[in-house]
Amino acid sequence: MLAAGGLALGAAVLISDLLAYWVPRSWLSAPLLLPLAGLGLGLSRFCAMPAAGLLLVWLAGAAAAVLWRVPIMDRLAELPGAVSHDFLTLPIAALAIGGTLVPGGRATRIALWPAALIGGGAYAMTVKLSDPGDIGDPTVLLAGLGLGLWVALTLNVAARIPPARWAETASRILGSWLIAIGLIYGSLALPGNRPAQPTPPPERTLPPPRFPDFGETGDAPPADVDGSRFPFQSDGAFNPERAP
């Protein structure tokens, strides 16, 4: 079933020019895929029915983020660096999923429910923000959700392969990586919204003097400093006493 789903998604990517452009440039990135891998490893802690319920919670978070993305982005825009870093959706998903995988045991199984809701919402917002298609075209969103489910289910099936002990160790290691990625990415985004320092205006350079002997610039008339150099008065009358 997973193989058939993967083939169907791969065929859709190859057929659609939009998906062929979006998948390698936006979707295939470690900050986007690692939280999905963490969700898949977390699913392996549950039986079939609770695991299916956890995926439904993830989809519910994605649907809520798409429907109410405008007020959500308004709130996230108040955080430092949010606007210039995709509203910090990637570190939010990494910290939410990674923080639940590290403890292990019952604590992980309980915390995964709200983490799946937050992770689904952050993933859907990341997909929408990276959508190069037309407004209202759901192609990228539906393909992104399908690819996300396929990655999570594939990791879930792989984590159930015996011996099961390796999955718990891998979950804690991946959880530590996700926490580190979330903290590093978030700290780099903190100065993103600071206003740029204004550029000082260029210094005004005066034009070269038109009459170097008078020591004046071309824009201003030469001044009669001592009254001995110019025979004309300020009213235009000739003064013979000033004649050289």
GROMACS .gro file of C-alpha atoms in nm:
model
  244
    1MET     CA    1   0.000   0.000   0.000
    2LEU     CA    2   0.280   0.241   0.087
    3ALA     CA    3   0.461   0.146  -0.232
    4ALA     CA    4   0.149   0.215  -0.438
    5GLY     CA    5   0.102   0.548  -0.266
    6GLY     CA    6   0.463   0.641  -0.328
    7LEU     CA    7   0.433   0.551  -0.696
    8ALA     CA    8   0.114   0.756  -0.728
    9LEU     CA    9   0.274   1.058  -0.564
   10GLY     CA   10   0.585   1.020  -0.778
   11ALA     CA   11   0.377   1.003  -1.094
   12ALA     CA   12   0.186   1.316  -0.991
   13VAL     CA   13   0.512   1.501  -0.936
   14LEU     CA   14   0.644   1.397  -1.277
   15ILE     CA   15   0.323   1.487  -1.460
   16SER     CA   16   0.262   1.825  -1.298
   17ASP     CA   17   0.510   2.097  -1.390
   18LEU     CA   18   0.411   2.287  -1.076
   19LEU     CA   19   0.493   1.994  -0.847
   20ALA     CA   20   0.808   1.915  -1.043
   21TYR     CA   21   0.923   2.269  -0.964
   22TRP     CA   22   0.805   2.280  -0.601
   23VAL     CA   23   0.913   1.940  -0.465
   24PRO     CA   24   1.291   1.959  -0.524
   25ARG     CA   25   1.315   2.330  -0.442
   26SER     CA   26   1.093   2.359  -0.135
   27TRP     CA   27   0.971   2.025  -0.004
   28LEU     CA   28   1.298   1.828  -0.011
   29SER     CA   29   1.462   2.006   0.281
   30ALA     CA   30   1.582   1.866   0.611
   31PRO     CA   31   1.396   2.117   0.834
   32LEU     CA   32   1.070   2.017   0.666
   33LEU     CA   33   1.124   1.640   0.648
   34LEU     CA   34   1.281   1.573   0.988
   35PRO     CA   35   0.966   1.663   1.188
   36LEU     CA   36   0.771   1.425   0.961
   37ALA     CA   37   1.027   1.153   1.033
   38GLY     CA   38   0.989   1.224   1.404
   39LEU     CA   39   0.612   1.193   1.374
   40GLY     CA   40   0.653   0.859   1.198
   41LEU     CA   41   0.881   0.726   1.470
   42GLY     CA   42   0.636   0.850   1.730
   43LEU     CA   43   0.353   0.662   1.559
   44SER     CA   44   0.538   0.337   1.617
   45ARG     CA   45   0.476   0.380   1.993
   46PHE     CA   46   0.103   0.323   1.938
   47CYS     CA   47  -0.118   0.042   1.818
   48ALA     CA   48  -0.304   0.072   1.489
   49MET     CA   49  -0.612   0.262   1.609
   50PRO     CA   50  -0.432   0.521   1.826
   51ALA     CA   51  -0.177   0.571   1.547
   52ALA     CA   52  -0.458   0.640   1.300
   53GLY     CA   53  -0.611   0.883   1.549
   54LEU     CA   54  -0.277   1.061   1.582
   55LEU     CA   55  -0.262   1.106   1.205
   56LEU     CA   56  -0.614   1.250   1.210
   57VAL     CA   57  -0.501   1.499   1.476
   58TRP     CA   58  -0.208   1.594   1.251
   59LEU     CA   59  -0.446   1.649   0.960
   60ALA     CA   60  -0.680   1.849   1.184
   61GLY     CA   61  -0.393   2.079   1.278
   62ALA     CA   62  -0.307   2.121   0.910
   63ALA     CA   63  -0.668   2.203   0.820
   64ALA     CA   64  -0.700   2.453   1.105
   65ALA     CA   65  -0.377   2.627   1.002
   66VAL     CA   66  -0.496   2.661   0.643
   67LEU     CA   67  -0.841   2.791   0.738
   68TRP     CA   68  -0.717   3.040   1.000
   69ARG     CA   69  -0.373   3.113   0.860
   70VAL     CA   70  -0.431   3.491   0.844
   71PRO     CA   71  -0.499   3.543   1.218
   72ILE     CA   72  -0.229   3.288   1.301
   73MET     CA   73   0.025   3.475   1.090
   74ASP     CA   74  -0.082   3.803   1.250
   75ARG     CA   75   0.003   3.657   1.590
   76LEU     CA   76   0.328   3.500   1.476
   77ALA     CA   77   0.435   3.824   1.307
   78GLU     CA   78   0.476   3.976   1.654
   79LEU     CA   79   0.768   3.740   1.721
   80PRO     CA   80   1.117   3.866   1.634
   81GLY     CA   81   1.225   3.758   1.287
   82ALA     CA   82   0.897   3.579   1.209
   83VAL     CA   83   0.808   3.768   0.893
   84SER     CA   84   1.145   3.715   0.727
   85HIS     CA   85   1.169   3.346   0.827
   86ASP     CA   86   0.836   3.191   0.716
   87PHE     CA   87   0.669   3.291   1.044
   88LEU     CA   88   0.900   3.050   1.232
   89THR     CA   89   0.691   2.748   1.129
   90LEU     CA   90   0.996   2.524   1.087
   91PRO     CA   91   1.144   2.576   1.437
   92ILE     CA   92   0.795   2.550   1.589
   93ALA     CA   93   0.740   2.209   1.428
   94ALA     CA   94   1.091   2.091   1.514
   95LEU     CA   95   1.061   2.188   1.881
   96ALA     CA   96   0.708   2.050   1.915
   97ILE     CA   97   0.789   1.708   1.768
   98GLY     CA   98   1.145   1.682   1.897
   99GLY     CA   99   1.056   1.776   2.252
  100THR     CA  100   0.811   1.486   2.275
  101LEU     CA  101   1.051   1.221   2.144
  102VAL     CA  102   1.334   1.274   2.393
  103PRO     CA  103   1.162   1.162   2.719
  104GLY     CA  104   1.035   0.830   2.583
  105GLY     CA  105   0.781   0.598   2.740
  106ARG     CA  106   0.441   0.718   2.851
  107ALA     CA  107   0.544   1.085   2.851
  108THR     CA  108   0.610   1.065   2.477
  109ARG     CA  109   0.279   0.892   2.406
  110ILE     CA  110   0.086   1.162   2.594
  111ALA     CA  111   0.275   1.463   2.458
  112LEU     CA  112   0.256   1.345   2.098
  113TRP     CA  113  -0.114   1.435   2.072
  114PRO     CA  114  -0.077   1.813   2.111
  115ALA     CA  115   0.259   1.798   1.930
  116ALA     CA  116   0.092   1.634   1.628
  117LEU     CA  117  -0.167   1.913   1.621
  118ILE     CA  118   0.103   2.183   1.632
  119GLY     CA  119   0.328   1.998   1.389
  120GLY     CA  120   0.048   1.951   1.136
  121GLY     CA  121  -0.040   2.318   1.150
  122ALA     CA  122   0.321   2.430   1.112
  123TYR     CA  123   0.376   2.188   0.822
  124ALA     CA  124   0.066   2.307   0.635
  125MET     CA  125   0.163   2.671   0.680
  126THR     CA  126   0.512   2.598   0.549
  127VAL     CA  127   0.363   2.431   0.243
  128LYS     CA  128   0.128   2.724   0.181
  129LEU     CA  129   0.404   2.981   0.221
  130SER     CA  130   0.622   2.795  -0.031
  131ASP     CA  131   0.339   2.741  -0.283
  132PRO     CA  132   0.444   2.894  -0.619
  133GLY     CA  133   0.104   2.831  -0.779
  134ASP     CA  134  -0.194   3.056  -0.825
  135ILE     CA  135  -0.404   3.170  -0.531
  136GLY     CA  136  -0.680   2.919  -0.469
  137ASP     CA  137  -0.503   2.632  -0.648
  138PRO     CA  138  -0.491   2.341  -0.399
  139THR     CA  139  -0.247   2.129  -0.600
  140VAL     CA  140   0.062   2.199  -0.391
  141LEU     CA  141  -0.125   2.183  -0.059
  142LEU     CA  142  -0.287   1.847  -0.135
  143ALA     CA  143   0.036   1.704  -0.272
  144GLY     CA  144   0.227   1.833   0.031
  145LEU     CA  145  -0.018   1.672   0.273
  146GLY     CA  146  -0.005   1.347   0.078
  147LEU     CA  147   0.373   1.346   0.079
  148GLY     CA  148   0.379   1.426   0.450
  149LEU     CA  149   0.147   1.136   0.533
  150TRP     CA  150   0.349   0.902   0.314
  151VAL     CA  151   0.676   0.993   0.491
  152ALA     CA  152   0.521   0.952   0.837
  153LEU     CA  153   0.360   0.617   0.751
  154THR     CA  154   0.678   0.486   0.589
  155LEU     CA  155   0.884   0.566   0.900
  156ASN     CA  156   0.610   0.415   1.115
  157VAL     CA  157   0.625   0.085   0.927
  158ALA     CA  158   1.006   0.084   0.927
  159ALA     CA  159   1.018   0.149   1.303
  160ARG     CA  160   0.804  -0.160   1.369
  161ILE     CA  161   1.055  -0.395   1.206
  162PRO     CA  162   1.211  -0.612   1.479
  163PRO     CA  163   1.402  -0.561   1.694
  164ALA     CA  164   1.182  -0.275   1.808
  165ARG     CA  165   1.441  -0.145   2.053
  166TRP     CA  166   1.625   0.045   1.782
  167ALA     CA  167   1.321   0.264   1.712
  168GLU     CA  168   1.316   0.405   2.065
  169THR     CA  169   1.685   0.491   2.050
  170ALA     CA  170   1.646   0.646   1.705
  171SER     CA  171   1.347   0.847   1.828
  172ARG     CA  172   1.545   1.002   2.112
  173ILE     CA  173   1.841   1.081   1.886
  174LEU     CA  174   1.615   1.238   1.624
  175GLY     CA  175   1.431   1.430   1.895
  176SER     CA  176   1.761   1.580   2.014
  177TRP     CA  177   1.845   1.679   1.657
  178LEU     CA  178   1.507   1.843   1.612
  179ILE     CA  179   1.544   2.043   1.932
  180ALA     CA  180   1.890   2.160   1.821
  181ILE     CA  181   1.761   2.253   1.474
  182GLY     CA  182   1.467   2.443   1.620
  183LEU     CA  183   1.684   2.637   1.863
  184ILE     CA  184   1.952   2.721   1.607
  185TYR     CA  185   1.705   2.823   1.338
  186GLY     CA  186   1.501   3.026   1.583
  187SER     CA  187   1.805   3.204   1.725
  188LEU     CA  188   1.921   3.297   1.376
  189ALA     CA  189   1.579   3.446   1.303
  190LEU     CA  190   1.568   3.667   1.614
  191PRO     CA  191   1.730   3.978   1.459
  192GLY     CA  192   1.527   3.944   1.139
  193ASN     CA  193   1.267   4.214   1.212
  194ARG     CA  194   1.500   4.480   1.344
  195PRO     CA  195   1.478   4.798   1.139
  196ALA     CA  196   1.778   4.868   0.926
  197GLN     CA  197   1.997   5.157   1.026
  198PRO     CA  198   1.931   5.461   0.805
  199THR     CA  199   2.200   5.532   0.551
  200PRO     CA  200   2.367   5.866   0.620
  201PRO     CA  201   2.314   6.119   0.340
  202PRO     CA  202   2.613   6.178   0.115
  203GLU     CA  203   2.825   6.478   0.192
  204ARG     CA  204   2.748   6.775  -0.030
  205THR     CA  205   3.043   6.878  -0.241
  206LEU     CA  206   3.060   7.238  -0.359
  207PRO     CA  207   3.127   7.305  -0.727
  208PRO     CA  208   3.473   7.425  -0.823
  209PRO     CA  209   3.525   7.801  -0.806
  210ARG     CA  210   3.441   7.988  -1.121
  211PHE     CA  211   3.693   8.261  -1.047
  212PRO     CA  212   3.977   8.109  -0.845
  213ASP     CA  213   4.133   8.448  -0.784
  214PHE     CA  214   3.827   8.559  -0.590
  215GLY     CA  215   3.810   8.235  -0.388
  216GLU     CA  216   3.435   8.192  -0.447
  217THR     CA  217   3.230   7.904  -0.584
  218GLY     CA  218   3.038   7.916  -0.908
  219ASP     CA  219   2.697   7.924  -0.735
  220ALA     CA  220   2.757   8.231  -0.520
  221PRO     CA  221   2.860   8.576  -0.647
  222PRO     CA  222   3.194   8.700  -0.521
  223ALA     CA  223   3.161   8.904  -0.207
  224ASP     CA  224   3.299   9.256  -0.173
  225VAL     CA  225   3.499   9.201   0.139
  226ASP     CA  226   3.693   9.524   0.179
  227GLY     CA  227   3.520   9.738  -0.086
  228SER     CA  228   3.842   9.800  -0.279
  229ARG     CA  229   3.811   9.536  -0.550
  230PHE     CA  230   3.477   9.626  -0.712
  231PRO     CA  231   3.395   9.982  -0.831
  232PHE     CA  232   3.019   9.927  -0.824
  233GLN     CA  233   2.803   9.964  -0.516
  234SER     CA  234   2.524   9.726  -0.415
  235ASP     CA  235   2.264   9.947  -0.588
  236GLY     CA  236   2.456   9.935  -0.916
  237ALA     CA  237   2.591  10.292  -0.898
  238PHE     CA  238   2.953  10.354  -0.998
  239ASN     CA  239   3.179  10.473  -0.719
  240PRO     CA  240   3.500  10.624  -0.853
  241GLU     CA  241   3.666  10.591  -0.515
  242ARG     CA  242   3.652  10.213  -0.551
  243ALA     CA  243   3.798  10.210  -0.899
  244PRO     CA  244   4.139  10.050  -0.910
   0.00000   0.00000   0.00000
